[in-house]
PDB file of C-alpha atoms in Angstrom:
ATOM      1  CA  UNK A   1      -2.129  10.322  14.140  1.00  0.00           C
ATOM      2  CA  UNK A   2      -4.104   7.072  14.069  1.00  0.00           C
ATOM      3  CA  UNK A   3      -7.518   7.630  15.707  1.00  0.00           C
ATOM      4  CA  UNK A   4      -9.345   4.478  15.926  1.00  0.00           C
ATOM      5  CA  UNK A   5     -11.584   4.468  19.141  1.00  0.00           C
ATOM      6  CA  UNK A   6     -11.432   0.365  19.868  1.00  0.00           C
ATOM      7  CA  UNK A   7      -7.616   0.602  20.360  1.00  0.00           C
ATOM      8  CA  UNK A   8      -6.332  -1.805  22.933  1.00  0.00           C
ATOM      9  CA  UNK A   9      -4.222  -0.755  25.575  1.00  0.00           C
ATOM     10  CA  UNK A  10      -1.313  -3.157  24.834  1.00  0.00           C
ATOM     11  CA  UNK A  11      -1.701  -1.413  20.928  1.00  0.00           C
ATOM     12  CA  UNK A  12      -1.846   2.262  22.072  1.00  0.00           C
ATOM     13  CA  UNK A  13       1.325   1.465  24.450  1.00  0.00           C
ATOM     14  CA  UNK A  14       3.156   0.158  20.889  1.00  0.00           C
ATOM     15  CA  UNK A  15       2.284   3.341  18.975  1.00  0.00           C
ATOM     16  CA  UNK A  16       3.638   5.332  21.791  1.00  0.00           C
ATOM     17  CA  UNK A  17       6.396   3.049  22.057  1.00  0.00           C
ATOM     18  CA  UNK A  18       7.537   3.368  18.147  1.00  0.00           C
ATOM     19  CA  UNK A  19       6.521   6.710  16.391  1.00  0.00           C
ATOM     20  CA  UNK A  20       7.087   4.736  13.410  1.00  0.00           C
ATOM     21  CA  UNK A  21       3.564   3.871  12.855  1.00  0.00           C
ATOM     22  CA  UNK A  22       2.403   6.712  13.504  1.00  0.00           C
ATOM     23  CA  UNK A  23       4.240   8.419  10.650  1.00  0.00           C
ATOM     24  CA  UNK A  24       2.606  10.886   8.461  1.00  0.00           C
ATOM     25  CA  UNK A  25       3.354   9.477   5.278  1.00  0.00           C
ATOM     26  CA  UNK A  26       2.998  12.871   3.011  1.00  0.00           C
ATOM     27  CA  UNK A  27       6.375  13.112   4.612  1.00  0.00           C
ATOM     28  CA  UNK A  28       7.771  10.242   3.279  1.00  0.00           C
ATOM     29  CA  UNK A  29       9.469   9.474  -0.028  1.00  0.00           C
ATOM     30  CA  UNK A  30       9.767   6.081  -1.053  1.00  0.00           C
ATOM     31  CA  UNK A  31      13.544   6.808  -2.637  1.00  0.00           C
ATOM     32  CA  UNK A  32      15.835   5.503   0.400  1.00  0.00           C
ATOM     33  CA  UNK A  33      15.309   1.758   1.669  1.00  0.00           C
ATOM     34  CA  UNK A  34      14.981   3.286   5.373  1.00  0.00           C
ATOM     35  CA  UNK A  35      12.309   5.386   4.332  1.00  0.00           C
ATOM     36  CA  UNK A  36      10.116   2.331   2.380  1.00  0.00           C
ATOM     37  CA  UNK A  37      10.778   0.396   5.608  1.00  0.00           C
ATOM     38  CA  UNK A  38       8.852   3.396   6.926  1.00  0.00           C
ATOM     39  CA  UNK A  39       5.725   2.902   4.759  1.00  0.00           C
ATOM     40  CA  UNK A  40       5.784  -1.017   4.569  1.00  0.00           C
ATOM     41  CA  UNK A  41       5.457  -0.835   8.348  1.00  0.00           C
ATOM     42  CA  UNK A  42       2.460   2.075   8.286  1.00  0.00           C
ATOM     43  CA  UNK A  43       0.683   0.131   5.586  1.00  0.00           C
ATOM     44  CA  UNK A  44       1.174  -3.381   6.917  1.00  0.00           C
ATOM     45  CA  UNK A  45      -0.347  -1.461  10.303  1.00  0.00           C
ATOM     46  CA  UNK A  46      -3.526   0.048   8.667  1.00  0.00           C
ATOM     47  CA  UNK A  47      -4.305  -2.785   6.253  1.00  0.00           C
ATOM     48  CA  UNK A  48      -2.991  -5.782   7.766  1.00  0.00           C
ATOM     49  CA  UNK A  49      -2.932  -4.732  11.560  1.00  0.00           C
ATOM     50  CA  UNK A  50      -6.814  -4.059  12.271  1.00  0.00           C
ATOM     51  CA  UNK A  51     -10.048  -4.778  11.675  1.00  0.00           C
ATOM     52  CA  UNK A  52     -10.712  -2.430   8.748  1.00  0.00           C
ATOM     53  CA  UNK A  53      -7.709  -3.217   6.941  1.00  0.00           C
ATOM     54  CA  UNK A  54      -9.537  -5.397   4.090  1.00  0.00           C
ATOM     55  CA  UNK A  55     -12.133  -2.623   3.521  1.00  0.00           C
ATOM     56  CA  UNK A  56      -9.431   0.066   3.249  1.00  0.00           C
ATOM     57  CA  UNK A  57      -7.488  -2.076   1.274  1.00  0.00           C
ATOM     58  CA  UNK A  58     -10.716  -2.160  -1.187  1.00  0.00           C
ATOM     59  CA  UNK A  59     -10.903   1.604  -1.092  1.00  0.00           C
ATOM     60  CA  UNK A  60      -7.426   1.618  -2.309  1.00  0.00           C
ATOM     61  CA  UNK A  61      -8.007  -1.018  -5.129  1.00  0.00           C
ATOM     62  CA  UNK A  62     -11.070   0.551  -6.227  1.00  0.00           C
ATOM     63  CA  UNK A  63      -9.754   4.217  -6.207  1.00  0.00           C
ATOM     64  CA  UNK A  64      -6.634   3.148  -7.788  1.00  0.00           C
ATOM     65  CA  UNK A  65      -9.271   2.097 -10.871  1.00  0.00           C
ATOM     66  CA  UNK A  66     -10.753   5.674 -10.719  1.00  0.00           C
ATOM     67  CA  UNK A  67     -11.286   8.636  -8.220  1.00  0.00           C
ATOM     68  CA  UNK A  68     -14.890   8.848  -6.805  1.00  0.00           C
ATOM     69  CA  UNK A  69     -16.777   9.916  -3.926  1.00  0.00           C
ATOM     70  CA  UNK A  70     -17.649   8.080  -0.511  1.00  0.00           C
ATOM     71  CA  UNK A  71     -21.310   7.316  -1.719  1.00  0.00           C
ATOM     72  CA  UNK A  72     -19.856   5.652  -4.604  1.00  0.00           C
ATOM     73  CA  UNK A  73     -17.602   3.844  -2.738  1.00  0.00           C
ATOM     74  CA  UNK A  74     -20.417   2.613  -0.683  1.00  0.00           C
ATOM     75  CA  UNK A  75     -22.743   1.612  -3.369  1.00  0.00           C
ATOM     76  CA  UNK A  76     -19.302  -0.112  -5.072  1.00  0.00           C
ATOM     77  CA  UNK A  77     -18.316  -2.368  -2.138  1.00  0.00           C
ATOM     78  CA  UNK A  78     -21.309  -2.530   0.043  1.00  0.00           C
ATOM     79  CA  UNK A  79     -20.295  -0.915   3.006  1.00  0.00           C
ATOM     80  CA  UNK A  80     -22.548   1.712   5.061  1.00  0.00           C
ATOM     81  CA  UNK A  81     -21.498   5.082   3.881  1.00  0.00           C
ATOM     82  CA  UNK A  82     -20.172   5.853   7.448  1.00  0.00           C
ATOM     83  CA  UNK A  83     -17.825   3.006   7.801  1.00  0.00           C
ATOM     84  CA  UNK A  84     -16.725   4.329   4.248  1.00  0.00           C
ATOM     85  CA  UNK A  85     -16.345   7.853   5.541  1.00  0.00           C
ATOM     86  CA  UNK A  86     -14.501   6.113   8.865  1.00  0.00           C
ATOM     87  CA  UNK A  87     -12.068   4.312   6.753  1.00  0.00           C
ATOM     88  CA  UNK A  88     -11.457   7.430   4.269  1.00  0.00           C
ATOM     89  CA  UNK A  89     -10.769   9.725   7.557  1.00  0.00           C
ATOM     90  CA  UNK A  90      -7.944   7.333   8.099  1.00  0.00           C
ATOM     91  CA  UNK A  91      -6.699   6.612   5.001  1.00  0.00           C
ATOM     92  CA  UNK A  92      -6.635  10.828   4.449  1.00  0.00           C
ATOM     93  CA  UNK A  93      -4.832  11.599   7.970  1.00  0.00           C
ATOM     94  CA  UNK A  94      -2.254   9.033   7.191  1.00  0.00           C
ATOM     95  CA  UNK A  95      -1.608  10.825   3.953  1.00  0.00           C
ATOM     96  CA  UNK A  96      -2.910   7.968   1.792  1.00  0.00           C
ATOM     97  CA  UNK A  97      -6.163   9.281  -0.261  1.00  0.00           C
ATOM     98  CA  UNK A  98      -6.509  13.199  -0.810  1.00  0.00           C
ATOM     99  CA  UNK A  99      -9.609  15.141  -1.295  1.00  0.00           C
ATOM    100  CA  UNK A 100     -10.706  17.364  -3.916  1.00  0.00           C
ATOM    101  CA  UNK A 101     -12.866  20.656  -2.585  1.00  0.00           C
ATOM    102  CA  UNK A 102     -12.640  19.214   0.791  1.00  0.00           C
ATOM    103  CA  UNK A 103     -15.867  19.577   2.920  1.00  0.00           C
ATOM    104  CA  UNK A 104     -18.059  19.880   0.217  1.00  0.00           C
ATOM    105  CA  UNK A 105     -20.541  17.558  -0.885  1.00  0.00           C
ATOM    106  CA  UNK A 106     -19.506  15.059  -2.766  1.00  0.00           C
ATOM    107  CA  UNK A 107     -15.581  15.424  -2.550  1.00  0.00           C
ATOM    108  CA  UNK A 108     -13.564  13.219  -5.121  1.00  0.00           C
ATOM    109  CA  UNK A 109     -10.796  11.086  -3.312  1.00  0.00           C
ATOM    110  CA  UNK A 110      -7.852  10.011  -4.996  1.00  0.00           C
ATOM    111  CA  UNK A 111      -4.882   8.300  -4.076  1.00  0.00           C
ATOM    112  CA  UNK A 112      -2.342  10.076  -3.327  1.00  0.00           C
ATOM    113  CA  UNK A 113       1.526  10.006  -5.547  1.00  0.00           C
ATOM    114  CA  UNK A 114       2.702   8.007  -2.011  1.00  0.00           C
ATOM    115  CA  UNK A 115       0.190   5.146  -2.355  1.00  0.00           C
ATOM    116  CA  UNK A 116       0.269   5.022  -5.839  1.00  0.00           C
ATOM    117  CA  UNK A 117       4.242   4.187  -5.561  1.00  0.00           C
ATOM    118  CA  UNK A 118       3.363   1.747  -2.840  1.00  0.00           C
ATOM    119  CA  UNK A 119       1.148  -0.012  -4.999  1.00  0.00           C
ATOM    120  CA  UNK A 120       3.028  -3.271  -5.210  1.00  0.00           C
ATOM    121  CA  UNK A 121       3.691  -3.221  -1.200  1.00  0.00           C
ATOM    122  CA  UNK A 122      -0.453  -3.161  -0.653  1.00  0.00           C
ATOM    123  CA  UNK A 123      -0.106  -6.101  -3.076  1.00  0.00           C
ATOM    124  CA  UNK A 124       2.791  -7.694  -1.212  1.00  0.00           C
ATOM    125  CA  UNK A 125       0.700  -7.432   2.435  1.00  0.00           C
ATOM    126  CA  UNK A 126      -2.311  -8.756   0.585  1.00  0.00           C
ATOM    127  CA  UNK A 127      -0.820 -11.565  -0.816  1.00  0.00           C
ATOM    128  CA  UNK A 128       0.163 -12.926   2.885  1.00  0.00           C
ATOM    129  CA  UNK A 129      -2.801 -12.022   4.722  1.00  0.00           C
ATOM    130  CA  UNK A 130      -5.917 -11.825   2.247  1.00  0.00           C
ATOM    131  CA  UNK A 131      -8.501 -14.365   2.770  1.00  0.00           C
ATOM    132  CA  UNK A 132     -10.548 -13.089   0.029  1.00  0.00           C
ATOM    133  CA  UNK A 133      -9.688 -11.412  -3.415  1.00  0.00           C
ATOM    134  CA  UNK A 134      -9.747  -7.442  -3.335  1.00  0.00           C
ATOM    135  CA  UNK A 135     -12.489  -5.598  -4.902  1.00  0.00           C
ATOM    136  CA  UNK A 136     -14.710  -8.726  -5.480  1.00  0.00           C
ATOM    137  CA  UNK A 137     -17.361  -7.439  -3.814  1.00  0.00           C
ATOM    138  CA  UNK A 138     -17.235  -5.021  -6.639  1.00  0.00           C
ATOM    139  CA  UNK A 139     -16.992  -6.902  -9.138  1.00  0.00           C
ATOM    140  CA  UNK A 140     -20.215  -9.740  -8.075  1.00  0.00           C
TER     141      UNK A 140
END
């Protein structure tokens, strides 16, 4: 489930309303059109339909170049490691980015075989809502 404390009310009413969104997406295969509506509508949710959407798009983008840990992540984009560690915990409970040796120091993320499929669909939602180029923060 989605835990993002600065939900609004009328937002919280729609996830309860459509357990679509709230889909655990380690579930989902990408092989039947019903179930890739599934994920376009989770993704287009958690990177087009909040705040933090650009920075976890970034996360994606970056980790999709090579697996490394939340400091590096920080130091990549410069973001505050725990705005990196917020958007990771969301990304991870969605079933988006996996952990190696989880709760150790240091943990590797990597995308997971889900988002790696669902590459051009991150692509897709960026191309309609970005207002800025992905990773260029990294790249500066």
């Amino acid at each position: 489930m989605i835990r993002i404390p600065q939900l609004s009310l009328i937002l919280s009413e729609a996830l309860r309303r459509n357990p679509v969104l709230m889909t655990d997406v380690r579930k989902v295969r990408t092989d039947s059109p019903n179930e890739e509506k599934h994920l376009r509508r989770l993704l287009w949710y958690l990177l087009g339909g909040t705040r933090g959407g650009p920075n976890r798009a970034e996360i994606i983008k970056t980790l999709q170049n090579r697996p490394c840990n939340a400091n590096q992540l920080a130091e990549t984009l410069r973001v505050d490691y725990k705005t990196i560690q917020h958007h990771i915990r969301i990304l991870e409970e969605n079933g988006l980015v996996s952990l190696a040796n989880k709760g150790s120091y240091g943990a590797v993320l990597f995308l997971t075989s889900t988002m790696e499929e669902a590459i051009p669909i991150l692509d897709e939602i960026w191309g309609r809502i970005g207002t800025r180029k992905i990773s260029a923060t990294a790249k500066e």
